[in-house]
């Protein structure tokens, strides 16, 4: 029997094998750990609940300052730029039409609950630089804020206040035949 020559480097290869196996094991654990971490979700319209039960939005273009005024049952003072919070409706943002980075202007009011009674939505041309400004108003309600009143498109002049729509709600639904645009002043009544 031949005797194996004693090699002084055997411990070095054994140590390298142990280190390599340890490194491989750590990589596998890190891969499994990273795969099980969920990335934070980004806010999108699909995963953010609506901020209320009713939404009234007005959009327009240009450097015009238009104001959205609305009232709901139980509100003594209409909601608008000088009275941003009411018992039911709140004005989210007063768009002054000055920001050059925004091609589309928007003001929205959101409401908590859907009390039965009459709702009135007005547009006021606070400072219309053109002859008239074209505005679009939408009313949405319920789960997911479905469109319940057809969108309205109208022209508004400077210092003019117009009733876009008024309607009645009963049991969270628009009462049939209650839609109209008979003028009811809200801005002057809210001062």
Backbone as numpy.savetxt, mean C-alpha at the origin, in Angstrom:
# Nx Ny Nz CAx CAy CAz Cx Cy Cz
60.34 -62.83 6.92 59.53 -61.69 6.92 60.40 -60.46 6.92
59.94 -59.62 6.08 60.76 -58.42 6.01 60.18 -57.38 6.95
61.02 -56.71 7.51 60.65 -55.70 8.47 60.45 -54.38 7.73
59.34 -53.77 8.06 59.04 -52.51 7.41 59.93 -51.43 7.97
60.35 -50.58 7.07 61.23 -49.50 7.50 60.39 -48.46 8.23
60.87 -48.03 9.32 60.18 -47.03 10.11 60.29 -45.68 9.41
59.11 -45.14 9.05 59.09 -43.87 8.33 58.70 -42.78 9.32
59.45 -41.75 9.37 59.22 -40.66 10.32 58.07 -39.76 9.90
57.61 -39.86 8.63 56.55 -38.96 8.15 55.15 -39.58 8.24
54.98 -40.75 8.82 53.66 -41.37 8.91 52.69 -40.52 9.73
53.10 -39.96 10.79 52.22 -39.15 11.64 51.69 -37.91 10.89
52.52 -37.39 9.98 52.14 -36.21 9.22 50.98 -36.54 8.27
51.02 -37.67 7.60 49.94 -38.08 6.68 48.68 -38.41 7.45
48.80 -39.00 8.59 47.64 -39.30 9.41 46.98 -38.00 9.88
47.78 -37.06 10.30 47.28 -35.76 10.75 46.57 -35.03 9.60
47.12 -35.06 8.39 46.51 -34.42 7.22 45.18 -35.10 6.87
45.11 -36.43 6.97 43.85 -37.13 6.71 42.76 -36.73 7.71
43.11 -36.63 8.97 42.15 -36.24 9.99 41.67 -34.80 9.74
42.59 -33.90 9.40 42.21 -32.52 9.11 41.30 -32.44 7.88
41.62 -33.18 6.84 40.83 -33.16 5.62 39.42 -33.71 5.88
39.31 -34.79 6.63 37.99 -35.34 6.96 37.20 -34.37 7.84
37.84 -33.71 8.77 37.17 -32.73 9.63 36.67 -31.55 8.80
37.49 -31.08 7.88 37.09 -29.97 7.01 35.90 -30.37 6.13
35.94 -31.56 5.59 34.84 -32.05 4.77 33.55 -32.14 5.59
33.63 -32.64 6.81 32.47 -32.73 7.70 31.90 -31.35 8.03
32.75 -30.37 8.26 32.29 -29.01 8.55 31.60 -28.40 7.33
32.12 -28.68 6.13 31.49 -28.17 4.91 30.10 -28.77 4.73
29.94 -30.05 4.99 28.64 -30.70 4.89 27.67 -30.08 5.89
28.10 -29.88 7.13 27.24 -29.27 8.15 26.87 -27.84 7.77
27.82 -27.07 7.25 27.52 -25.69 6.84 26.52 -25.67 5.69
26.66 -26.58 4.73 25.74 -26.65 3.60 24.32 -26.99 4.08
24.21 -27.94 4.98 22.89 -28.31 5.51 22.30 -27.16 6.31
23.11 -26.47 7.10 22.62 -25.34 7.91 22.16 -24.20 7.01
22.93 -23.86 5.99 22.56 -22.77 5.08 21.31 -23.10 4.28
21.15 -24.36 3.91 19.98 -24.76 3.15 18.71 -24.68 3.99
18.83 -24.79 5.31 17.64 -24.77 6.17 17.27 -23.36 6.63
18.09 -22.37 6.33 17.79 -20.99 6.71 16.90 -20.38 5.64
15.75 -19.81 6.05 14.85 -19.15 5.11 15.27 -17.70 4.94
15.35 -17.24 3.70 15.68 -15.82 3.52 14.51 -14.96 3.97
14.79 -13.74 4.43 13.68 -12.88 4.84 12.80 -12.53 3.64
11.50 -12.54 3.87 10.58 -12.25 2.77 10.53 -10.74 2.54
10.43 -10.39 1.28 10.32 -8.98 0.92 8.85 -8.63 0.85
8.53 -7.38 1.22 7.15 -6.92 1.20 6.66 -6.79 -0.23
5.65 -7.55 -0.56 5.01 -7.44 -1.86 3.51 -7.33 -1.63
2.79 -7.04 -2.68 1.34 -6.92 -2.54 0.70 -8.26 -2.20
1.40 -9.37 -2.47 0.82 -10.68 -2.19 0.88 -11.04 -0.72
1.88 -10.56 0.03 2.03 -11.01 1.41 1.83 -9.90 2.44
1.40 -8.72 2.04 1.13 -7.64 2.98 -0.39 -7.44 3.07
-0.94 -7.59 4.26 -2.39 -7.39 4.36 -2.75 -5.93 4.12
-3.92 -5.67 3.57 -4.33 -4.28 3.35 -4.44 -3.55 4.68
-4.16 -2.24 4.68 -4.18 -1.49 5.95 -5.58 -1.12 6.43
-6.60 -1.59 5.77 -7.96 -1.27 6.20 -8.98 -2.09 5.44
-10.24 -1.78 5.70 -11.33 -2.50 5.06 -11.86 -1.77 3.83
-11.53 -0.49 3.71 -11.93 0.29 2.55 -10.76 1.16 2.13
-10.58 1.31 0.82 -9.50 2.13 0.28 -10.10 3.04 -0.79
-9.83 4.31 -0.67 -10.23 5.29 -1.68 -8.96 5.93 -2.19
-8.66 5.74 -3.48 -7.41 6.25 -4.05 -7.69 7.14 -5.24
-6.86 8.18 -5.35 -6.93 9.13 -6.44 -5.55 9.21 -7.07
-5.47 9.10 -8.40 -4.18 9.23 -9.10 -4.33 10.26 -10.21
-3.21 10.96 -10.47 -3.16 11.94 -11.54 -1.71 12.16 -11.95
-1.51 12.89 -13.03 -0.16 13.20 -13.50 0.03 14.71 -13.53
1.29 15.11 -13.52 1.61 16.54 -13.62 1.90 17.16 -12.28
2.30 18.42 -12.32 2.67 19.16 -11.10 1.47 19.91 -10.55
0.37 19.22 -10.37 -0.83 19.81 -9.81 -1.03 19.30 -8.39
-1.54 20.15 -7.53 -1.84 19.76 -6.15 -3.34 19.53 -6.05
-3.72 18.27 -6.07 -5.12 17.88 -5.92 -5.30 17.25 -4.55
-6.47 17.37 -4.00 -6.73 16.82 -2.67 -7.95 15.92 -2.69
-7.82 14.83 -1.96 -8.89 13.85 -1.81 -9.59 14.12 -0.49
-10.89 14.29 -0.53 -11.71 14.48 0.65 -12.77 13.38 0.68
-13.02 12.83 1.85 -14.03 11.77 1.97 -14.61 11.78 3.37
-15.81 11.27 3.46 -16.45 11.14 4.76 -17.20 9.81 4.79
-17.35 9.29 5.98 -18.01 8.01 6.20 -19.02 8.18 7.33
-19.92 7.24 7.51 -20.88 7.34 8.61 -20.17 7.47 9.95
-20.66 8.37 10.78 -20.06 8.56 12.10 -18.96 9.60 12.13
-18.59 10.15 10.99 -17.56 11.19 10.94 -18.23 12.55 10.84
-17.97 13.41 11.83 -18.54 14.76 11.81 -17.76 15.66 10.86
-16.46 15.43 10.74 -15.60 16.24 9.89 -15.01 15.33 8.82
-15.03 15.79 7.57 -14.48 15.01 6.46 -12.97 14.87 6.61
-12.44 13.80 6.07 -11.00 13.54 6.08 -10.37 14.15 4.84
-9.33 14.94 5.05 -8.59 15.59 3.96 -7.28 16.14 4.51
-6.64 17.05 3.76 -5.32 17.51 4.17 -5.32 18.26 5.50
-6.41 18.93 5.87 -6.42 19.67 7.13 -6.97 18.84 8.30
-7.51 17.68 8.00 -8.03 16.76 9.03 -7.73 15.35 8.55
-6.51 14.88 8.83 -6.01 13.63 8.23 -6.55 12.37 8.86
-7.07 12.46 10.05 -7.57 11.27 10.73 -8.99 11.46 11.21
-9.86 10.54 10.86 -11.24 10.58 11.31 -11.57 9.32 12.07
-12.83 9.18 12.46 -13.25 7.98 13.19 -13.18 6.74 12.31
-13.40 6.92 11.00 -13.38 5.77 10.09 -12.24 5.89 9.08
-12.12 7.04 8.41 -11.15 7.21 7.32 -9.92 8.00 7.76
-8.76 7.61 7.22 -7.50 8.31 7.46 -6.83 8.60 6.13
-6.32 9.83 5.96 -5.53 10.18 4.79 -4.11 9.69 5.01
-3.61 8.85 4.10 -2.29 8.26 4.27 -1.19 9.25 3.89
-1.40 9.98 2.79 -0.35 10.88 2.31 -0.98 12.03 1.55
-0.52 13.24 1.80 -0.97 14.42 1.07 0.07 14.70 -0.01
-0.23 14.36 -1.25 0.70 14.54 -2.37 0.54 15.97 -2.89
1.61 16.77 -2.78 1.56 18.16 -3.19 1.88 18.37 -4.65
2.25 17.29 -5.37 2.53 17.40 -6.80 3.84 18.07 -7.11
4.79 18.09 -6.18 6.05 18.81 -6.38 7.24 17.92 -6.73
7.21 16.67 -6.37 8.36 15.78 -6.54 8.53 15.41 -8.02
9.68 15.79 -8.60 9.94 15.50 -10.01 10.22 14.02 -10.26
10.54 13.25 -9.21 10.87 11.84 -9.37 9.63 10.96 -9.51
8.47 11.51 -9.24 7.23 10.72 -9.30 6.40 11.14 -10.51
6.33 10.30 -11.53 5.53 10.67 -12.69 4.02 10.58 -12.42
3.63 9.73 -11.49 2.21 9.58 -11.15 2.02 10.03 -9.71
1.05 10.87 -9.49 0.72 11.38 -8.16 -0.40 10.52 -7.58
-0.42 10.41 -6.24 -1.45 9.58 -5.63 -1.74 10.02 -4.21
-3.01 10.03 -3.86 -3.45 10.19 -2.48 -4.43 9.06 -2.19
-4.33 8.50 -1.00 -5.22 7.40 -0.61 -5.74 7.62 0.80
-6.96 7.19 1.00 -7.54 7.13 2.33 -7.93 5.69 2.59
-7.67 5.25 3.82 -8.03 3.90 4.24 -8.98 4.00 5.43
-9.89 3.04 5.52 -10.86 3.05 6.60 -10.85 1.77 7.39
-11.13 1.92 8.67 -11.24 0.78 9.58 -12.72 0.44 9.74
-13.07 -0.76 9.38 -14.46 -1.17 9.49 -15.27 -0.64 8.31
-16.45 -1.17 8.17 -17.35 -0.75 7.10 -18.72 -0.44 7.71
-18.82 0.68 8.45 -20.11 1.00 9.06 -21.17 1.28 7.99
-22.38 0.88 8.28 -23.49 1.13 7.37 -23.79 2.63 7.30
-24.13 3.09 6.10 -24.49 4.48 5.93 -23.91 5.06 4.65
-23.93 6.39 4.56 -23.53 7.10 3.35 -22.04 7.47 3.37
-21.36 7.20 2.27 -19.97 7.57 2.04 -19.95 8.59 0.91
-19.13 9.62 1.05 -19.00 10.65 0.02 -17.52 10.83 -0.28
-17.18 10.90 -1.57 -15.79 11.07 -2.01 -15.73 12.29 -2.92
-14.90 13.27 -2.55 -14.74 14.50 -3.33 -13.28 14.68 -3.74
-13.08 15.44 -4.82 -11.75 15.86 -5.27 -11.76 17.38 -5.29
-10.66 17.96 -4.78 -10.52 19.42 -4.77 -9.24 19.78 -5.52
-9.36 20.73 -6.45 -8.20 21.23 -7.19 -7.55 22.35 -6.42
-6.66 22.02 -5.51 -6.03 23.03 -4.65 -5.19 23.99 -5.48
-4.33 23.45 -6.33 -3.49 24.28 -7.21 -3.29 23.53 -8.52
-4.15 23.81 -9.49 -4.06 23.17 -10.80 -3.37 24.16 -11.74
-2.19 23.80 -12.22 -1.40 24.70 -13.06 -1.89 24.73 -14.50
-2.47 23.63 -14.95 -3.01 23.56 -16.30 -4.45 24.07 -16.29
-5.08 24.06 -17.46 -6.49 24.45 -17.53 -7.34 23.52 -16.68
-7.03 22.22 -16.73 -7.72 21.22 -15.91 -6.79 20.03 -15.74
-7.00 19.28 -14.68 -6.21 18.07 -14.42 -7.13 16.87 -14.52
-6.64 15.81 -15.17 -7.39 14.56 -15.30 -7.07 13.71 -14.09
-8.09 13.23 -13.39 -7.90 12.45 -12.17 -8.72 11.16 -12.26
-8.18 10.11 -11.65 -8.87 8.81 -11.59 -9.06 8.46 -10.12
-10.29 8.07 -9.77 -10.61 7.73 -8.39 -11.17 6.31 -8.37
-10.66 5.50 -7.42 -11.13 4.12 -7.24 -11.55 3.91 -5.80
-12.57 3.11 -5.60 -13.01 2.72 -4.26 -12.98 1.20 -4.20
-12.22 0.68 -3.24 -12.09 -0.77 -3.05 -12.42 -1.11 -1.60
-13.01 -2.29 -1.39 -13.33 -2.72 -0.02 -13.26 -4.23 0.13
-13.31 -4.64 1.38 -13.39 -6.05 1.71 -12.05 -6.76 1.69
-12.10 -8.09 1.76 -10.89 -8.91 1.76 -10.14 -8.71 0.45
-8.89 -8.35 0.53 -8.08 -8.14 -0.66 -8.39 -6.85 -1.38
-9.29 -6.05 -0.83 -9.68 -4.76 -1.39 -10.10 -4.87 -2.87
-11.19 -5.59 -3.10 -11.74 -5.72 -4.44 -12.39 -4.40 -4.86
-12.34 -4.15 -6.15 -12.97 -2.96 -6.71 -14.49 -3.12 -6.61
-15.16 -2.23 -5.86 -16.60 -2.36 -5.67 -17.38 -1.22 -6.32
-16.71 -0.11 -6.56 -17.32 1.01 -7.26 -16.50 1.21 -8.52
-17.13 1.32 -9.69 -16.33 1.47 -10.91 -15.42 2.69 -10.83
-14.21 2.61 -11.42 -13.30 3.77 -11.38 -13.92 4.98 -12.09
-13.66 6.14 -11.54 -14.16 7.38 -12.10 -13.01 8.19 -12.65
-13.16 8.73 -13.85 -12.20 9.65 -14.46 -12.91 10.98 -14.64
-12.30 12.05 -14.15 -12.91 13.35 -14.30 -11.85 14.43 -14.41
-12.24 15.57 -14.93 -11.36 16.74 -15.03 -11.70 17.68 -13.89
-10.66 18.25 -13.29 -10.85 19.18 -12.17 -10.04 20.45 -12.46
-10.64 21.59 -12.17 -9.97 22.88 -12.37 -9.46 23.39 -11.02
-8.65 24.43 -11.09 -8.10 25.03 -9.88 -9.22 25.57 -9.00
-9.13 25.32 -7.71 -10.08 25.75 -6.67 -11.46 25.11 -6.78
-11.62 24.14 -7.66 -12.91 23.48 -7.83 -12.99 22.24 -6.94
-14.15 22.03 -6.33 -14.40 20.81 -5.56 -15.57 20.09 -6.22
-15.38 18.81 -6.47 -16.43 18.01 -7.11 -16.65 16.73 -6.31
-17.90 16.32 -6.23 -18.21 15.02 -5.66 -18.03 13.98 -6.75
-17.12 13.05 -6.51 -16.85 11.99 -7.47 -17.95 10.94 -7.36
-18.20 10.50 -6.15 -19.22 9.48 -5.93 -19.70 9.56 -4.49
-20.96 9.24 -4.32 -21.47 8.96 -3.00 -22.31 7.69 -3.11
-22.27 6.90 -2.05 -22.97 5.62 -2.06 -23.32 5.24 -0.64
-24.20 4.29 -0.51 -24.59 3.76 0.80 -24.09 2.33 0.93
-23.67 1.99 2.14 -23.28 0.62 2.47 -24.29 0.05 3.46
-24.58 -1.22 3.29 -25.40 -1.96 4.25 -24.84 -3.37 4.31
-24.40 -3.77 5.48 -23.83 -5.10 5.65 -22.54 -5.29 4.88
-21.77 -4.23 4.69 -20.50 -4.32 3.98 -20.62 -4.36 2.47
-21.81 -4.08 1.95 -22.04 -4.09 0.49 -22.67 -2.76 0.06
-22.36 -2.37 -1.18 -22.94 -1.16 -1.74 -24.42 -1.42 -2.02
-25.27 -0.54 -1.51 -26.71 -0.67 -1.73 -27.01 -0.37 -3.19
-27.73 -1.27 -3.83 -28.08 -1.12 -5.23 -28.85 0.17 -5.46
-28.44 0.94 -6.48 -29.11 2.18 -6.81 -28.68 3.38 -5.99
-27.70 3.21 -5.10 -27.29 4.32 -4.24 -26.13 5.13 -4.82
-25.50 4.66 -5.89 -24.39 5.40 -6.48 -24.89 6.64 -7.18
-24.27 7.79 -6.84 -24.57 9.04 -7.55 -23.41 9.99 -7.36
-23.45 11.11 -8.07 -22.39 12.11 -7.95 -22.99 13.49 -7.67
-24.07 13.52 -6.89 -24.68 14.78 -6.48 -23.69 15.50 -5.56
-23.42 16.77 -5.86 -22.39 17.53 -5.14 -22.78 17.75 -3.68
-21.84 17.41 -2.80 -21.94 17.69 -1.37 -20.59 18.28 -0.97
-20.53 19.53 -0.50 -19.25 20.12 -0.13 -18.67 19.43 1.12
-17.41 19.04 1.01 -16.73 18.41 2.14 -15.57 19.27 2.65
-14.82 19.86 1.74 -13.65 20.66 2.13 -14.07 21.85 2.96
-15.05 22.61 2.51 -15.48 23.79 3.27 -16.18 23.39 4.56
-16.83 22.24 4.55 -17.51 21.75 5.76 -16.50 21.24 6.77
-15.28 20.85 6.31 -14.27 20.29 7.20 -13.44 21.32 7.91
-13.62 22.60 7.62 -12.79 23.64 8.26 -13.37 24.07 9.57
